[in-house]
Tab-separated table of C-alpha atoms in Angstrom:
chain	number	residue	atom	x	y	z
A	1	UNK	CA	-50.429	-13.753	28.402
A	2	UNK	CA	-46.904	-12.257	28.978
A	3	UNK	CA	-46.469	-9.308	31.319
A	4	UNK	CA	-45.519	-7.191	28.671
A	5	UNK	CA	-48.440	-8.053	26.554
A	6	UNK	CA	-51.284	-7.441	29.069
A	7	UNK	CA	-49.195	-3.539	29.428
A	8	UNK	CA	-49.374	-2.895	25.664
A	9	UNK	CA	-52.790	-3.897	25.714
A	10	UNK	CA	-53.779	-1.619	28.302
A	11	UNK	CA	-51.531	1.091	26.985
A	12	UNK	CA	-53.334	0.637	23.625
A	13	UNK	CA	-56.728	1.099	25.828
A	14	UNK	CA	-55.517	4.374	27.173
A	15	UNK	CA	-54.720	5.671	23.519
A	16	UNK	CA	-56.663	7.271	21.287
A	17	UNK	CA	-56.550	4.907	18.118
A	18	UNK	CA	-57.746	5.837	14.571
A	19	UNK	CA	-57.388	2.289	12.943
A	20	UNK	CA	-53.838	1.027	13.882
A	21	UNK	CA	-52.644	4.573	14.693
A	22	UNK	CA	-52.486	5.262	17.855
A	23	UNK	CA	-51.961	8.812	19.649
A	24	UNK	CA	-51.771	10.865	16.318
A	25	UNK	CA	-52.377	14.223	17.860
A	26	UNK	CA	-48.303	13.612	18.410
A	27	UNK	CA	-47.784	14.460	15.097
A	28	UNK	CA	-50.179	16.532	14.722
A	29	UNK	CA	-48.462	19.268	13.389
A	30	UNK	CA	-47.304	17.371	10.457
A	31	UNK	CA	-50.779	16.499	9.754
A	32	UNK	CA	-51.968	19.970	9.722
A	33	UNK	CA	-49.238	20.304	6.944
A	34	UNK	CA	-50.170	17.417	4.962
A	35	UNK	CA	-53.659	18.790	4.797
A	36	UNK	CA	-52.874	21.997	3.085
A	37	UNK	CA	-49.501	20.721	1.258
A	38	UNK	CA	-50.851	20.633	-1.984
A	39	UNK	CA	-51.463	24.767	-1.641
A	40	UNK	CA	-48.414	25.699	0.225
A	41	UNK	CA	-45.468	27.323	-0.570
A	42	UNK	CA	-42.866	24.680	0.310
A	43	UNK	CA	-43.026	20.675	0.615
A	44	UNK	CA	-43.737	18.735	2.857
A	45	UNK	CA	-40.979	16.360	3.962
A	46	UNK	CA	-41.093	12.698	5.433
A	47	UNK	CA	-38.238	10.980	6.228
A	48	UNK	CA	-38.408	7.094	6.472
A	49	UNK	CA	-35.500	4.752	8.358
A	50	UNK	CA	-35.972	1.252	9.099
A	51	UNK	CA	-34.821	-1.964	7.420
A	52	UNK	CA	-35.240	-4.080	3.968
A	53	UNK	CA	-38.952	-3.503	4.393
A	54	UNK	CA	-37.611	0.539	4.062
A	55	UNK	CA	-34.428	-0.034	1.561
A	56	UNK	CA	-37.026	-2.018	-0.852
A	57	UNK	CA	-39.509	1.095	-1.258
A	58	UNK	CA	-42.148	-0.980	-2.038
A	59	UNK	CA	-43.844	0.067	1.008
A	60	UNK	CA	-42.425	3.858	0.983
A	61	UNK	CA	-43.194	3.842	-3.061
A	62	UNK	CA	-46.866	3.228	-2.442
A	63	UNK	CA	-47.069	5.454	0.240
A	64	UNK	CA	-45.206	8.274	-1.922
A	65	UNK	CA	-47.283	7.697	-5.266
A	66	UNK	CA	-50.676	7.969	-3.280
A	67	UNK	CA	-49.425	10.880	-0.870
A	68	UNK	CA	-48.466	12.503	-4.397
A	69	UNK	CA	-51.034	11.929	-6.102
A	70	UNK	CA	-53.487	13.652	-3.663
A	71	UNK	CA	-51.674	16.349	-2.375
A	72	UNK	CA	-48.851	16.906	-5.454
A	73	UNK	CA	-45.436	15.791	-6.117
A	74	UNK	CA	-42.667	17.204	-4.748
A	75	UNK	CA	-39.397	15.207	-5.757
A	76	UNK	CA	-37.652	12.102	-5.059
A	77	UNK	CA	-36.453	13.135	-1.807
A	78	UNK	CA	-33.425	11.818	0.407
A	79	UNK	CA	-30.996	9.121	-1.061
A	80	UNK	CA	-27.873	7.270	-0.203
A	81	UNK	CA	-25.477	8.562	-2.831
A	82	UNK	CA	-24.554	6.183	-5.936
A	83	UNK	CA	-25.614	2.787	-5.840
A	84	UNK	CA	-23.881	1.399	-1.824
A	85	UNK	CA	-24.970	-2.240	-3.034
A	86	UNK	CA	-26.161	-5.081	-5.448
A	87	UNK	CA	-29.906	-4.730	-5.798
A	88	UNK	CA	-30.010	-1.330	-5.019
A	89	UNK	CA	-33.724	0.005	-6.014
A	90	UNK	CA	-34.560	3.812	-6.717
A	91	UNK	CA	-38.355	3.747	-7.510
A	92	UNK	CA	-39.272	7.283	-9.873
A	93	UNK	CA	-35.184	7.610	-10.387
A	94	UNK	CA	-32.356	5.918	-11.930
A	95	UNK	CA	-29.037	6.102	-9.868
A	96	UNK	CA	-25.445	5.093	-11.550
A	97	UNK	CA	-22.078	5.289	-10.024
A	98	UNK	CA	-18.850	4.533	-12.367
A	99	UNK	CA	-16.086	3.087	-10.523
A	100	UNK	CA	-13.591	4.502	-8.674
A	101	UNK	CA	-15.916	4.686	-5.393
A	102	UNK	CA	-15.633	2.798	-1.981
A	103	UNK	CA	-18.495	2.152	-0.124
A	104	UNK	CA	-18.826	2.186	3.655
A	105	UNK	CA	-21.909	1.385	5.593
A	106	UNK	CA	-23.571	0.785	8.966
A	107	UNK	CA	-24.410	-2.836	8.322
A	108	UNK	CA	-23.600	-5.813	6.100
A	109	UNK	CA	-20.726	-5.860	3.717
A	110	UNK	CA	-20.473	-2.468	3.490
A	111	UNK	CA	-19.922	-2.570	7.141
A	112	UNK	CA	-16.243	-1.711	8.488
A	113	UNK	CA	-16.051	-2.644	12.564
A	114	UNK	CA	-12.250	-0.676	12.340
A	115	UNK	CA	-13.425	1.724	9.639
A	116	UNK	CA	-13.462	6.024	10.359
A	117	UNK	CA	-15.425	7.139	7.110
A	118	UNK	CA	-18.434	9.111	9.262
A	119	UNK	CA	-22.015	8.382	8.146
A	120	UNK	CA	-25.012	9.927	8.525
A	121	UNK	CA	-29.355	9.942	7.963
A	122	UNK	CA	-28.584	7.388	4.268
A	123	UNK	CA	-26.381	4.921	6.775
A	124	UNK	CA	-23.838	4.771	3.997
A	125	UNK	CA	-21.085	6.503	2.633
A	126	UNK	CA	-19.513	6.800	-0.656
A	127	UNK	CA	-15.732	8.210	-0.798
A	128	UNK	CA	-13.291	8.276	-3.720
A	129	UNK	CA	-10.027	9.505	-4.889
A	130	UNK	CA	-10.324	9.462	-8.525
A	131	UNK	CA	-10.647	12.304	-10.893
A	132	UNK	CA	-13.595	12.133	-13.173
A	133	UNK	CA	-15.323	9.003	-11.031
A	134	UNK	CA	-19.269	10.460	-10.560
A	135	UNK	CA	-22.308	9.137	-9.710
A	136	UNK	CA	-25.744	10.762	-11.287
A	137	UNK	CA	-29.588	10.880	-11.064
A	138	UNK	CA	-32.109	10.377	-13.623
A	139	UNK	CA	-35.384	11.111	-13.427
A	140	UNK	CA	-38.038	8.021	-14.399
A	141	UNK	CA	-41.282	8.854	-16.548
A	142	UNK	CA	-40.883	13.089	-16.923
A	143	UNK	CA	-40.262	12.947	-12.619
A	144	UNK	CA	-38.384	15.860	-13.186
A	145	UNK	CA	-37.146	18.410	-10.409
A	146	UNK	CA	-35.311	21.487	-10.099
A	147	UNK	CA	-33.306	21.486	-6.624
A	148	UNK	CA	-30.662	19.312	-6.212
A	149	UNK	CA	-29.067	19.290	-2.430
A	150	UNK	CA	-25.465	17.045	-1.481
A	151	UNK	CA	-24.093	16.646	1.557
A	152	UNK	CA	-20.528	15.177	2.019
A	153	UNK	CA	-17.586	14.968	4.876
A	154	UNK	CA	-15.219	18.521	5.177
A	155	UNK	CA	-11.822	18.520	6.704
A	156	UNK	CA	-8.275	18.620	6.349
A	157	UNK	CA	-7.190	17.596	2.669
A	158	UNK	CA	-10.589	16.872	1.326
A	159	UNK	CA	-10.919	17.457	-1.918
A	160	UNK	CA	-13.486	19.061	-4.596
A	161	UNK	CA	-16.030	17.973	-5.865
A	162	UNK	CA	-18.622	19.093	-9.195
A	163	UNK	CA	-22.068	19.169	-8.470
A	164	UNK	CA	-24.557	19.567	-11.387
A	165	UNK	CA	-28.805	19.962	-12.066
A	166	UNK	CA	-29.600	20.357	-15.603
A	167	UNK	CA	-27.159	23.366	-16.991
A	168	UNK	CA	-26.024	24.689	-13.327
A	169	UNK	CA	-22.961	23.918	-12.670
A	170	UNK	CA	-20.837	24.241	-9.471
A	171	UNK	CA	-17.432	23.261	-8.203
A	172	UNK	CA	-17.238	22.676	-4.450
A	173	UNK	CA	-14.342	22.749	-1.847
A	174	UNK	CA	-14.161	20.347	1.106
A	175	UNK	CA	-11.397	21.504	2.599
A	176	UNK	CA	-11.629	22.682	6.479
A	177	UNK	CA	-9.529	23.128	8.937
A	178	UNK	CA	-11.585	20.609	10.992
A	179	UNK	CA	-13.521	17.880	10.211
A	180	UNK	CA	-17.371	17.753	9.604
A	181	UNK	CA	-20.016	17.695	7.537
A	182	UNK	CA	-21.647	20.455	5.198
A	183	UNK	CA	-24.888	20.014	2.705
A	184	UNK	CA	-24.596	22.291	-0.605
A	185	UNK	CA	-28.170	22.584	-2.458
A	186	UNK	CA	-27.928	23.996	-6.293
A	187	UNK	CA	-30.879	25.288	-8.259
A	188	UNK	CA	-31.589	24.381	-11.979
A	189	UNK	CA	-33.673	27.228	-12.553
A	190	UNK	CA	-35.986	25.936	-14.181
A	191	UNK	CA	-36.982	21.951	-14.430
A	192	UNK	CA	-34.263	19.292	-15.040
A	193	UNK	CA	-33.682	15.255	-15.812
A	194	UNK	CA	-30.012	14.654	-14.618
A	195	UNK	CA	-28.159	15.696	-11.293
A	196	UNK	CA	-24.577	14.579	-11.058
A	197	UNK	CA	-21.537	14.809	-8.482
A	198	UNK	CA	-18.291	14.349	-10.043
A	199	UNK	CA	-14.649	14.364	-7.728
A	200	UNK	CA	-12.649	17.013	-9.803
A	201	UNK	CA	-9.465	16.094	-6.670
A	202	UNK	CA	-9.893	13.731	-4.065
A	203	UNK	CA	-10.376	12.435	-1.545
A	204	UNK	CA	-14.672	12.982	-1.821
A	205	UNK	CA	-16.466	11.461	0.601
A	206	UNK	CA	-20.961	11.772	0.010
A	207	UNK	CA	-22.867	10.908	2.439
A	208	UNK	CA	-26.336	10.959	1.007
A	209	UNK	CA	-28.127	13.430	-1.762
A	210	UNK	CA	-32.152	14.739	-2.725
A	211	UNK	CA	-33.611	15.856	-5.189
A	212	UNK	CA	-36.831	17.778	-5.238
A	213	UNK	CA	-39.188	20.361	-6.655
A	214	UNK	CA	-39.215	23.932	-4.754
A	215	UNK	CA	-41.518	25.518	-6.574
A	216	UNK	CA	-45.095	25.014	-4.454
A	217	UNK	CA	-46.239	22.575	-2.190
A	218	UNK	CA	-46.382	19.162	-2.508
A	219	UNK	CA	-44.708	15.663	-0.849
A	220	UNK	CA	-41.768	14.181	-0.778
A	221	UNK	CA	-40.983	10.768	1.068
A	222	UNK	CA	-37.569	9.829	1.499
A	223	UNK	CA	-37.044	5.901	2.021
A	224	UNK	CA	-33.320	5.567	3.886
A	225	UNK	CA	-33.233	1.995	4.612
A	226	UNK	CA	-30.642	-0.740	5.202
A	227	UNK	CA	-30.812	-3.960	4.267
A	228	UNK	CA	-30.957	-7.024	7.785
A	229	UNK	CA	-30.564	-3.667	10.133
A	230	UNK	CA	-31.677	-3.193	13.443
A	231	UNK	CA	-32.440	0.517	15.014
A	232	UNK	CA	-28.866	-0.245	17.096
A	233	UNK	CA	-27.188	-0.287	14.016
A	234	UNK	CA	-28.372	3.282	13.454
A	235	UNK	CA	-25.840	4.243	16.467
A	236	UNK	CA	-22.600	3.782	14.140
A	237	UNK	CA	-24.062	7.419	12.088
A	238	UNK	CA	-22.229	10.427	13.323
A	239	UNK	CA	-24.230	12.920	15.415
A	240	UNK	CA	-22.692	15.794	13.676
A	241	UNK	CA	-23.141	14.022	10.073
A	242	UNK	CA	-26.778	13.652	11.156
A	243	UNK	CA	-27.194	17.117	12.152
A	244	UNK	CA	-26.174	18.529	9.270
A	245	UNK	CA	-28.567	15.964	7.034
A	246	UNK	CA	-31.640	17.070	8.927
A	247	UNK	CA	-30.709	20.576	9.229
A	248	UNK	CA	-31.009	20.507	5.180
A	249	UNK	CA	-33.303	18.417	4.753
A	250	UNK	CA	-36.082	19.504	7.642
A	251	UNK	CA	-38.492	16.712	7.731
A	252	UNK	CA	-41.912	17.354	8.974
A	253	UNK	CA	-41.995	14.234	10.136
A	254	UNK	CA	-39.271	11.138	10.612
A	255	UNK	CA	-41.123	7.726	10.576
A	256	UNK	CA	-38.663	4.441	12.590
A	257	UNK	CA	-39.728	1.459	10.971
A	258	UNK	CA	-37.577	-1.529	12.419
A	259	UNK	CA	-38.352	-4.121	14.453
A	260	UNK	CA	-38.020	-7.478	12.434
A	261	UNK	CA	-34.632	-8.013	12.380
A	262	UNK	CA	-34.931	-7.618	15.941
A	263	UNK	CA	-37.648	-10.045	16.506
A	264	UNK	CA	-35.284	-12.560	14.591
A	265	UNK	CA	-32.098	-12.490	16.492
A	266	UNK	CA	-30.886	-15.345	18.139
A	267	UNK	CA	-30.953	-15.037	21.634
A	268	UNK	CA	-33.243	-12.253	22.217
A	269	UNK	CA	-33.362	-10.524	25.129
A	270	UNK	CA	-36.440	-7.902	25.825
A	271	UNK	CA	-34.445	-6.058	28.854
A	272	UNK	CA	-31.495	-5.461	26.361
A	273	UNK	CA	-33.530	-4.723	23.264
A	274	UNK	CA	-35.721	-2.165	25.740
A	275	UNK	CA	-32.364	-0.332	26.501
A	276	UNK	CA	-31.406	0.100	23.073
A	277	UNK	CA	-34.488	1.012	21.911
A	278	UNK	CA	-34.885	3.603	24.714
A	279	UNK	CA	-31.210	5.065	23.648
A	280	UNK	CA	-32.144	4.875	20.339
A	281	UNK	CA	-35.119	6.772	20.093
A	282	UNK	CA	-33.593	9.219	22.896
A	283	UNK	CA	-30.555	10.323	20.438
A	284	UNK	CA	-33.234	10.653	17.583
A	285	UNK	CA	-34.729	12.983	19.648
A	286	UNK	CA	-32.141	14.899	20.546
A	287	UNK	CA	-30.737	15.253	17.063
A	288	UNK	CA	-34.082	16.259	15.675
A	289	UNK	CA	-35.719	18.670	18.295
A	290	UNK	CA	-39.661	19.136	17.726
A	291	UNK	CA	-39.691	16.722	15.021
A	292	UNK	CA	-42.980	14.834	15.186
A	293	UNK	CA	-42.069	10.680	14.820
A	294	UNK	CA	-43.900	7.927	14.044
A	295	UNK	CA	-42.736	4.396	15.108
A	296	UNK	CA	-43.754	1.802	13.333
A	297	UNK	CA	-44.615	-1.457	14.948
A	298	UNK	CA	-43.108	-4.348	13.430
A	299	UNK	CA	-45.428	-6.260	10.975
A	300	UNK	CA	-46.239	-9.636	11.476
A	301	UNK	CA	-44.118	-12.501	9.818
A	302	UNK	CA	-43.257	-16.108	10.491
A	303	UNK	CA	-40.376	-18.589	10.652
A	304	UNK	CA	-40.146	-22.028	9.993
A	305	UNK	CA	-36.992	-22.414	11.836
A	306	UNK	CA	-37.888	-23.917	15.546
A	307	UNK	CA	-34.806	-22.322	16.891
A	308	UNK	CA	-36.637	-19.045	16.252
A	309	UNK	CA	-39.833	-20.111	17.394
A	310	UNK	CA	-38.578	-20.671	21.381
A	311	UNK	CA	-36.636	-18.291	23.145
A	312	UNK	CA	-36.510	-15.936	26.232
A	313	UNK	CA	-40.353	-15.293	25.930
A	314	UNK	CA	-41.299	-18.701	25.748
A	315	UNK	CA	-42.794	-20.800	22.742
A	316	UNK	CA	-44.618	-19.511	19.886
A	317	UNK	CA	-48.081	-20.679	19.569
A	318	UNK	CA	-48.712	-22.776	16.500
A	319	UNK	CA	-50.802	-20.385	13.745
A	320	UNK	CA	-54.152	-22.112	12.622
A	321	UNK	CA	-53.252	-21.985	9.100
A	322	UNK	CA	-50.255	-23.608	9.001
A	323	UNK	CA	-48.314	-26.022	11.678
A	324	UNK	CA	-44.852	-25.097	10.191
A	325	UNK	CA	-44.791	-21.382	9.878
A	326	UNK	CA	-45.710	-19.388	13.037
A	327	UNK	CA	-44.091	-16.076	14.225
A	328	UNK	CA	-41.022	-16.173	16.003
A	329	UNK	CA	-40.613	-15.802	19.800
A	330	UNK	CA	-39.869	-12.762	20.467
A	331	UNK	CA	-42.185	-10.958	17.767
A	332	UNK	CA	-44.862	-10.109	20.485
A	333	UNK	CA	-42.415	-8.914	22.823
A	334	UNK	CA	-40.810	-6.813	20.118
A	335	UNK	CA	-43.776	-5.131	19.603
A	336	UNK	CA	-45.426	-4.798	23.157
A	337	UNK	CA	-41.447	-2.612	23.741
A	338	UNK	CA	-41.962	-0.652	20.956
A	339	UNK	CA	-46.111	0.435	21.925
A	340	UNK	CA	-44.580	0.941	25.620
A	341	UNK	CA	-41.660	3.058	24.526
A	342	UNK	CA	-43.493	5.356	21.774
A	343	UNK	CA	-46.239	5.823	24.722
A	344	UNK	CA	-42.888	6.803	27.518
A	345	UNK	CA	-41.575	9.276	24.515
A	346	UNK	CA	-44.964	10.319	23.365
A	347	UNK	CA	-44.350	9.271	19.871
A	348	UNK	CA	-47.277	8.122	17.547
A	349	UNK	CA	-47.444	4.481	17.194
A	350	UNK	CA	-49.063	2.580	13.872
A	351	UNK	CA	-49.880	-1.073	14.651
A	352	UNK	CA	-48.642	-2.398	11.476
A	353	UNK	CA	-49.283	-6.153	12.097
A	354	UNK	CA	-52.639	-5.104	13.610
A	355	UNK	CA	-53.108	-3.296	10.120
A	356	UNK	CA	-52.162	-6.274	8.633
A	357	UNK	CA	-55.117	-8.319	10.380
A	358	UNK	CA	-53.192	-9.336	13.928
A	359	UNK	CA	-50.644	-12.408	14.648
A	360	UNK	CA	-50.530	-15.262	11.823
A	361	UNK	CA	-51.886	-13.205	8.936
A	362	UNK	CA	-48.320	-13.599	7.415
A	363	UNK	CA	-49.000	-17.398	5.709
A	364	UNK	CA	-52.377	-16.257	4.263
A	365	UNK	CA	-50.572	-13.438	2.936
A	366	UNK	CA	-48.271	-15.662	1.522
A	367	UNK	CA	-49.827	-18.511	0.239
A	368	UNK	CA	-53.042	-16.337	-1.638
A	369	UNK	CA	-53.232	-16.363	-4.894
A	370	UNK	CA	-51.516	-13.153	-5.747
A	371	UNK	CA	-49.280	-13.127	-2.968
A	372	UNK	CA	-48.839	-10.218	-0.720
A	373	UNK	CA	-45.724	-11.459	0.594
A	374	UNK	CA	-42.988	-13.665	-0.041
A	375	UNK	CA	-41.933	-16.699	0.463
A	376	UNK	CA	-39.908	-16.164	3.217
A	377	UNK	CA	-43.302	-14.758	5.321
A	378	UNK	CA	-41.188	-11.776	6.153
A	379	UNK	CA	-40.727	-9.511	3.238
A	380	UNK	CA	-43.947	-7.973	0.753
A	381	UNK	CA	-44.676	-8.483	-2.788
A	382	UNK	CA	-45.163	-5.261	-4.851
A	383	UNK	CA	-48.770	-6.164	-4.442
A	384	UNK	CA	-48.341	-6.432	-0.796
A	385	UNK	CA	-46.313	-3.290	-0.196
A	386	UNK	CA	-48.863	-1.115	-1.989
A	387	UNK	CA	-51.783	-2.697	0.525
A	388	UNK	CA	-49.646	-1.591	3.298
A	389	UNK	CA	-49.400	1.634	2.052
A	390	UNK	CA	-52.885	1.554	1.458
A	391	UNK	CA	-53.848	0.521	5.160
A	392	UNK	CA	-51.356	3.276	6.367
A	393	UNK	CA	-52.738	6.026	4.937
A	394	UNK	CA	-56.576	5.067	5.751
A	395	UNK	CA	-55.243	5.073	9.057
A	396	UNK	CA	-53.439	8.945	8.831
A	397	UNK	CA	-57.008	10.151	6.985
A	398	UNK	CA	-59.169	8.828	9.528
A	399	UNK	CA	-56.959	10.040	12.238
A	400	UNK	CA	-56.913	13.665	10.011
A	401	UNK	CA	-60.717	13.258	9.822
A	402	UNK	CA	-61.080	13.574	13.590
A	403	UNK	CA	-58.636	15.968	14.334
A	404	UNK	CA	-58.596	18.412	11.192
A	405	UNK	CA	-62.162	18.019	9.759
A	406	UNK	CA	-62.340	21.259	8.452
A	407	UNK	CA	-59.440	21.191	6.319
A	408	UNK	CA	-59.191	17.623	5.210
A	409	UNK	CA	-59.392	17.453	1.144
A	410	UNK	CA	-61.432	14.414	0.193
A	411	UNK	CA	-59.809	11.170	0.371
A	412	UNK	CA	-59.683	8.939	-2.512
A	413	UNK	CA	-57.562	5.884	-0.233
A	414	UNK	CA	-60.897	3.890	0.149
């Protein structure tokens, strides 16, 4: 057993664990809002970043219908604006974008290394020049809402831009005399289908959108994922950009959910990944003052590629149910650093592979009969992203249970 292991497992010892989730009286605030959400006057907000297993709202989807479901619904939430990339999946809304737009992003193709367009909490932004080029939101199967907030870069020469919710209708300036960032919300006044942003002069530039029902309680859970990203890549957002986001959008709680990308890099090295990840989670921190967070473990997942399978912390052990797939190297170490480090910043910490069933469930999940992952042993089916949303929020109710008993509505997870 690694160092790093026998630490997490005697960190996990000195935690107080309700399934997978371990020290949940961090967030504790957020779950004495959860527990009345449903009668309060205003939402309650989760914001989600991580990776594909975040960008493909699967996962977040589940999570949202059940939270909804139970406690009421709330809105779509938090979006990157327009459609950044191919594939691009809204679950409970339709987004379009006509062209005209250029897309910038922290990661991937969308990725500019020599590139100034700021970004922010979405880790993309959309810019254009062109008169009449918009992007919109529909709402799926009578989702409707009645708040529509933007946010997009100010400055010198920036343009204006048209924001609409049903039949309000507002035109917006950009233009500072310095740069920033600045988040406009617009009420329908009354329930509404369609939300649009349309440049009336460039240059625009959006950095992410929401959408959401103000009238009541309720949740909304906001999936901001990118696609192959790791929680470094996060770093290339603007602090101010950020700011701004979360000043407008005030989660009750921001969930970090990376960790496999990481685990798959060639050439991992734990002391650099532990630096990073301490920086990271130290500017999330200071950007979002008395937010409770959640990190996310990584989930368990396997490789076929031996490269993958040796590294730094030595060899992979072979899984039982399969002598090709096993998970890579550095998973374990990935997730030992990331119990350690939510313990050091007193974050709460779900197990997610432990939810899962521990190391080498991934093949099994694969290779059942309805498969609750893919393939690839890394990402989850629909079938398999709704189970993790199932495990995750038995986890939250037992930890509400035991901490909130008196005001915990009935659960109807198990």
């Amino acid at each position: 057993m690694s160092a790093l292991m026998a630490i997490a497992l005697a960190q996990a010892a000195a935690s107080s664990c309700y399934g997978a989730l371990c020290d949940a009286d961090r967030i504790r605030p957020f779950l004495e809002k959860l527990a009345t959400a449903r009668s309060a006057p205003a939402p309650v907000r989760i914001l989600q970043i991580g990776d594909s297993h975040t960008a493909g709202d699967q996962i977040t989807g589940s999570w949202r219908t059940l939270l909804q479901a139970r406690y009421g619904r709330a809105g779509r939430g938090t979006l990157a604006p327009g459609r950044p990339y191919a594939g691009y999946l809204t679950r409970d809304i339709t987004a379009t974008q006509s062209a005209g737009w250029s897309v910038n992003g922290i990661f991937g193709s969308a990725y500019q290394s020599s590139g100034s367009v700021r970004m922010g909490l979405s880790a993309y932004s959309l810019t254009s020049y062109t008169p009449g080029a918009a992007v919109t939101l529909g709402a799926d199967g009578g989702r409707t809402f009645d708040r529509l907030t933007v946010c997009a870069l100010t400055g010198p020469g920036a343009g204006t831009v048209q924001l609409s919710i049903g039949a309000a209708v507002v035109e917006w300036p950009l233009a500072a005399l310095e740069t920033g960032s600045r988040c406009r919300t617009l009420d329908a006044g009354g329930e509404a289908a369609i939300a649009s942003a349309t440049v009336v002069r460039g240059p625009v530039t959006l950095t992410s959108w929401s959408t959401e029902r103000s009238r009541g309680g309720g949740v909304i859970l906001s999936n901001l994922g990118t696609v192959g990203a790791q929680f470094t890549h996060f770093d290339r957002t603007d602090d101010r950009v950020v700011a701004a986001e979360l000043a407008a959008y005030r989660p009750d709680l921001i969930v970090v959910a990376f960790g496999t990308n990481e685990a798959f890099r060639p050439g991992f090295s734990a002391a650099a990944y532990e630096a990073t990840l301490r920086a990271d989670l130290t500017r999330l921190r200071r950007l979002a003052p008395g937010v409770p967070m959640l990190l996310f473990g990584a989930p368990d997942s396997a490789t076929r590629t031996p490269s993958l399978q040796v590294g730094e912390s030595g060899t992979s052990l072979p899984c039982a149910s399969s002598a090709l797939w096993r998970p890579t190297a550095a998973l374990a170490t990935v997730q030992a650093i990331q119990r350690r480090q939510a313990r050091a910043f007193g974050i709460a910490y779900w197990d997610w592979a432990q939810a899962m069933g521990g190391r080498c469930v991934a093949d099994g999940w694969a290779q059942a009969v309805t498969p609750l992952m893919r393939g690839d042993h890394v990402h989850f089916t629909s079938r398999g992203g709704a189970e993790i949303a199932r495990l995750l929020q038995a986890d939250i109710d037992l930890a509400m249970t035991s901490l909130l008993a008196p005001t915990v509505p009935p659960s109807t997870i198990r």
